[in-house]
Short mmCIF file of C-alpha atoms in Angstrom, two decimals:
data_model
loop_
_atom_site.label_atom_id
_atom_site.label_comp_id
_atom_site.label_asym_id
_atom_site.label_seq_id
_atom_site.Cartn_x
_atom_site.Cartn_y
_atom_site.Cartn_z
CA MET K 229 76.83 -89.03 1.06
CA ILE K 230 73.91 -88.23 3.18
CA TYR K 231 74.63 -86.73 6.58
CA ASN K 232 72.63 -86.97 9.74
CA LEU K 233 71.86 -83.36 10.55
CA ILE K 234 70.83 -84.21 14.06
CA MET K 235 74.31 -85.78 14.78
CA LEU K 236 76.37 -82.92 13.06
CA ARG K 237 77.74 -80.12 15.18
CA VAL K 238 76.74 -77.03 13.47
CA ILE K 239 77.41 -73.35 14.25
CA HIS K 240 75.38 -70.73 12.44
CA LEU K 241 77.43 -67.51 12.26
CA ILE K 242 75.31 -64.44 11.43
CA ASP K 243 75.93 -60.67 11.35
CA HIS K 244 73.39 -59.72 14.05
CA ASN K 245 70.57 -61.21 16.00
CA GLY K 246 67.89 -58.70 15.11
CA LEU K 247 65.25 -58.57 12.42
CA GLY K 248 65.79 -59.71 8.87
CA GLY K 249 65.09 -62.44 6.35
CA ALA K 250 68.36 -64.21 7.00
CA GLN K 251 67.84 -64.18 10.75
CA ARG K 252 64.16 -65.50 10.34
CA LEU K 253 65.52 -68.33 8.18
CA VAL K 254 68.20 -69.22 10.72
CA ALA K 255 65.50 -69.08 13.44
CA GLY K 256 63.43 -71.61 11.42
CA ILE K 257 66.43 -73.93 11.08
CA HIS K 258 66.99 -73.62 14.85
CA LYS K 259 63.29 -74.65 15.42
CA HIS K 260 63.75 -77.79 13.59
CA TYR K 261 67.48 -78.52 14.68
CA PRO K 262 67.66 -76.91 18.27
CA ASN K 263 70.94 -78.66 18.77
CA GLN K 264 72.66 -76.33 16.10
CA ARG K 265 73.98 -73.21 17.81
CA ILE K 266 73.78 -69.67 16.63
CA ILE K 267 76.28 -66.97 17.27
CA PRO K 268 75.58 -63.40 16.26
CA LEU K 269 78.66 -61.06 15.66
CA ARG K 270 76.71 -58.11 17.22
CA MET K 271 73.56 -57.48 19.10
CA LYS K 272 70.28 -55.85 18.01
CA MET K 273 66.93 -55.86 19.59
CA PRO K 274 64.39 -57.37 19.26
CA SER K 275 66.07 -60.69 18.63
CA LEU K 276 64.61 -63.44 16.58
CA PHE K 277 66.91 -66.16 18.17
CA PRO K 278 66.06 -68.14 21.36
CA TYR K 279 69.18 -69.11 23.10
CA ASN K 280 70.87 -69.00 26.44
CA ILE K 281 71.83 -65.60 27.34
CA ALA K 282 74.32 -66.71 29.94
CA GLN K 283 76.32 -68.81 27.32
CA ALA K 284 75.99 -65.95 24.70
CA GLN K 285 76.68 -63.06 26.94
CA SER K 286 80.22 -62.35 25.75
CA PHE K 287 78.90 -62.11 22.20
CA TRP K 288 76.02 -59.93 22.97
CA GLN K 289 78.33 -57.43 24.65
CA ARG K 290 80.37 -56.86 21.62
CA THR K 291 79.24 -54.65 18.69
CA LEU K 292 82.09 -54.61 16.04
CA LEU K 293 83.47 -57.31 13.94
CA SER K 294 86.91 -55.71 14.19
CA ASN K 295 86.86 -56.76 17.86
CA LEU K 296 89.16 -59.78 17.41
CA ALA K 297 88.30 -61.20 20.75
CA VAL K 298 85.03 -62.47 19.53
CA LEU K 299 86.84 -64.46 16.70
CA TRP K 300 89.08 -65.86 19.31
CA GLU K 301 86.23 -67.21 21.39
CA ILE K 302 84.62 -68.62 18.30
CA ARG K 303 87.88 -70.35 17.48
CA SER K 304 88.02 -71.81 20.82
CA ILE K 305 84.35 -73.24 20.46
CA LEU K 306 85.24 -74.67 17.18
CA ARG K 307 88.18 -76.63 18.79
CA GLN K 308 86.52 -77.54 22.11
CA GLU K 309 83.18 -78.64 20.73
CA LYS K 310 84.69 -80.41 17.61
CA VAL K 311 82.26 -78.55 15.25
CA ASP K 312 81.72 -80.13 11.86
CA ILE K 313 80.29 -77.13 9.93
CA LEU K 314 80.48 -73.43 10.26
CA HIS K 315 77.44 -71.94 8.43
CA CYS K 316 78.18 -68.35 7.66
CA HIS K 317 75.18 -66.05 6.80
CA LEU K 318 75.60 -62.48 5.34
CA GLN K 319 78.74 -60.86 4.17
CA ALA K 320 80.38 -59.89 7.73
CA SER K 321 80.03 -63.49 8.70
CA TRP K 322 81.58 -64.84 5.47
CA MET K 323 84.65 -62.72 6.33
CA ALA K 324 84.64 -63.85 9.79
CA GLY K 325 84.52 -67.52 8.55
CA LEU K 326 87.42 -67.04 6.21
CA LEU K 327 89.54 -65.41 8.93
CA LEU K 328 88.64 -68.31 11.23
CA ARG K 329 89.84 -70.62 8.79
CA ARG K 330 93.20 -69.07 8.87
CA ILE K 331 93.50 -68.95 12.61
CA CYS K 332 91.74 -72.31 13.48
CA PRO K 333 94.06 -75.18 12.54
CA ARG K 334 91.18 -77.65 12.67
CA LYS K 335 90.87 -78.32 8.86
CA ARG K 336 87.94 -80.80 9.33
CA VAL K 337 85.66 -77.77 10.03
CA ALA K 338 83.71 -77.29 6.79
CA LEU K 339 82.72 -73.88 5.73
CA LEU K 340 79.30 -73.14 4.29
CA PHE K 341 78.52 -69.57 3.03
CA HIS K 342 74.86 -68.76 2.70
CA GLU K 343 73.96 -65.78 0.17
CA HIS K 344 70.57 -64.26 1.03
CA ASN K 345 71.07 -60.83 -0.47
CA PRO K 346 73.98 -59.85 -2.60
CA TYR K 347 73.30 -56.14 -2.29
CA ALA K 348 76.94 -55.37 -2.89
CA SER K 349 77.45 -57.48 -5.91
CA HIS K 350 78.67 -54.45 -8.00
CA SER K 351 81.65 -54.09 -5.70
CA PRO K 352 85.07 -55.41 -6.42
CA ILE K 353 85.47 -56.33 -2.80
CA TYR K 354 82.44 -58.49 -2.80
CA ARG K 355 83.52 -60.23 -5.99
CA MET K 356 86.79 -60.96 -4.28
CA LEU K 357 84.96 -62.34 -1.18
CA VAL K 358 82.73 -64.59 -3.35
CA ARG K 359 85.91 -66.13 -4.98
CA GLN K 360 87.58 -66.62 -1.72
CA ALA K 361 84.40 -68.21 -0.19
CA ALA K 362 84.15 -70.53 -3.32
CA GLN K 363 87.64 -71.76 -2.65
CA ALA K 364 87.29 -72.34 1.08
CA GLY K 365 83.88 -74.07 1.07
CA LYS K 366 80.43 -74.32 -0.58
CA ILE K 367 77.87 -71.45 -1.22
CA ILE K 368 74.15 -71.71 -0.88
CA ALA K 369 72.22 -69.32 -3.23
CA VAL K 370 68.47 -68.69 -2.33
CA SER K 371 67.31 -68.19 -5.97
CA ALA K 372 68.65 -68.85 -9.46
CA HIS K 373 69.24 -65.08 -9.94
CA ILE K 374 71.56 -64.98 -7.01
CA ARG K 375 73.33 -68.14 -8.07
CA ASP K 376 73.97 -66.47 -11.52
CA GLN K 377 75.44 -63.36 -9.74
CA LEU K 378 77.65 -65.61 -7.74
CA ILE K 379 78.93 -67.28 -10.77
CA ALA K 380 79.48 -63.78 -12.48
CA SER K 381 81.51 -62.86 -9.45
CA GLY K 382 83.86 -65.72 -10.00
CA ALA K 383 82.44 -68.58 -8.02
CA ALA K 384 82.58 -71.90 -9.78
CA ALA K 385 79.06 -73.30 -10.51
CA GLN K 386 79.89 -76.75 -8.83
CA GLN K 387 80.61 -74.90 -5.61
CA ILE K 388 77.08 -73.39 -5.46
CA TYR K 389 73.90 -75.05 -4.12
CA LEU K 390 70.57 -73.69 -5.16
CA LEU K 391 68.30 -73.80 -1.99
CA PRO K 392 65.16 -71.56 -1.97
CA ASN K 393 64.09 -70.07 1.43
CA PHE K 394 61.45 -72.29 3.00
CA ILE K 395 58.02 -71.82 4.59
CA ASP K 396 57.02 -74.02 7.49
CA PRO K 397 53.39 -75.11 6.71
CA GLN K 398 53.03 -75.86 10.36
CA ASP K 399 53.31 -72.13 11.21
CA LEU K 400 50.50 -71.33 8.59
CA ALA K 401 48.31 -74.18 10.19
CA GLU K 402 48.75 -72.58 13.58
CA SER K 403 47.83 -69.21 12.48
CA ALA K 404 44.85 -70.36 10.58
CA SER K 405 42.99 -71.26 13.76
CA GLY K 406 44.05 -68.03 15.76
CA PRO K 407 42.63 -64.59 16.13
CA ALA K 408 44.23 -63.37 13.03
CA GLN K 409 42.18 -65.83 10.73
CA ARG K 410 38.99 -64.87 12.55
CA PHE K 411 39.69 -61.21 11.67
CA VAL K 412 40.66 -61.83 8.10
CA GLY K 413 37.68 -64.28 7.75
CA SER K 414 35.17 -61.59 8.61
CA ARG K 415 36.26 -59.27 5.89
CA GLU K 416 34.75 -59.19 2.35
CA ASN K 417 37.90 -57.85 0.65
CA ARG K 418 40.75 -60.03 -0.51
CA ILE K 419 44.01 -59.08 1.08
CA LEU K 420 47.45 -58.91 -0.59
CA GLY K 421 50.23 -58.94 1.99
CA PHE K 422 53.77 -57.40 1.94
CA SER K 423 56.08 -57.98 4.83
CA GLY K 424 59.67 -56.64 5.02
CA ARG K 425 61.84 -53.45 5.22
CA LEU K 426 60.49 -50.65 3.21
CA VAL K 427 63.47 -50.18 0.90
CA ARG K 428 63.73 -50.34 -2.82
CA GLN K 429 65.55 -53.74 -2.93
CA LYS K 430 62.43 -55.46 -1.20
CA GLY K 431 60.09 -54.38 -4.06
CA TRP K 432 57.29 -52.82 -2.10
CA MET K 433 56.29 -50.66 -5.07
CA TYR K 434 55.11 -53.71 -7.03
CA GLY K 435 52.47 -54.38 -4.48
CA LEU K 436 51.25 -50.88 -4.82
CA ARG K 437 51.18 -51.10 -8.55
CA VAL K 438 49.14 -54.18 -8.42
CA ILE K 439 46.48 -52.39 -6.03
CA GLU K 440 46.47 -49.53 -8.45
CA HIS K 441 45.88 -51.86 -11.41
CA PHE K 442 43.04 -53.58 -9.68
CA LYS K 443 41.74 -50.55 -7.85
CA SER K 444 38.14 -51.32 -8.98
CA TYR K 445 38.26 -54.83 -7.32
CA PRO K 446 37.51 -55.71 -3.61
CA LEU K 447 41.30 -55.79 -2.98
CA GLU K 448 43.42 -54.36 -0.13
CA LEU K 449 47.31 -54.36 0.40
CA TRP K 450 48.51 -54.76 4.08
CA ILE K 451 52.01 -53.67 4.52
CA ALA K 452 53.88 -54.90 7.67
CA GLY K 453 57.26 -53.23 8.15
CA ASN K 454 59.17 -50.03 8.47
CA GLY K 455 62.11 -48.62 6.54
CA LYS K 456 63.46 -45.47 4.91
CA ASP K 457 60.95 -45.55 2.14
CA ILE K 458 57.92 -45.44 4.34
CA ASN K 459 57.21 -41.75 3.76
CA LYS K 460 57.60 -42.29 -0.14
CA ALA K 461 55.21 -45.24 0.01
CA ARG K 462 52.63 -43.34 2.02
CA HIS K 463 52.86 -40.34 -0.40
CA TRP K 464 52.48 -42.68 -3.42
CA VAL K 465 49.36 -44.17 -1.81
CA ARG K 466 47.85 -40.60 -1.25
CA ARG K 467 48.83 -39.39 -4.69
CA HIS K 468 46.96 -42.39 -6.38
CA GLY K 469 43.90 -42.16 -4.19
CA LEU K 470 44.49 -45.62 -2.51
CA THR K 471 44.32 -44.61 1.11
CA GLU K 472 41.33 -46.87 1.65
CA GLN K 473 42.84 -50.00 0.04
CA VAL K 474 46.45 -49.80 1.53
CA ARG K 475 47.04 -50.26 5.32
CA PHE K 476 50.42 -49.62 6.89
CA TRP K 477 50.76 -51.84 10.06
CA GLY K 478 54.37 -50.80 10.87
CA PHE K 479 56.53 -53.38 12.49
CA VAL K 480 54.53 -56.64 13.37
CA LYS K 481 56.24 -59.00 15.76
CA ASP K 482 53.91 -61.94 15.48
CA MET K 483 53.41 -62.41 11.68
#
């Protein structure tokens, strides 16, 4: 059965409204389906989500998932707005969705769990969470590797959808005619880009190894992002004599 996504009443529940790959994906969904609502469990700034602050004020003011008041408010929204799908992103939102299933008697609310980064897949608690999510609803995996990890954690394969993250070509088309393209177009070197938190899980070191391997070629690596590994990355670049080929831009708001 094919559902009309414009007509469905969908709420995206996510751990926080700050920066991150999951948040960027949700913001992209909201761009194409602005009728779908986003509810962060806690506040971070800057935010990737455009929504009415007056409507979301009560959620912005809370910071802990253990504050049951926020769950009670979401429960009221599920009942009053006759929500069809509660789409839960990241592990804290998975737990909130499972709790809401218990305290919200409206069984017609479908639960959808989105796994972006199973960073705690080695944990028995995570494996238990995966099994409960698979029993309560469907799970989206953003890669075949993550799908395999979910299956290894106890989720049935038929409960998992493989849906890689998307890139909106329109965003690239818009930037191609902007100042960034004029700046890049004026350079002779080819540019390799890395965008994300500088932590081991994001694989920033592979970009540096590529630059080292091709250090005799007109190639640069531009790194957009911050993280706990920033000093380690800078030290690696100095030690390998690549300071002229690697640029650290820090956090870049408009990618």
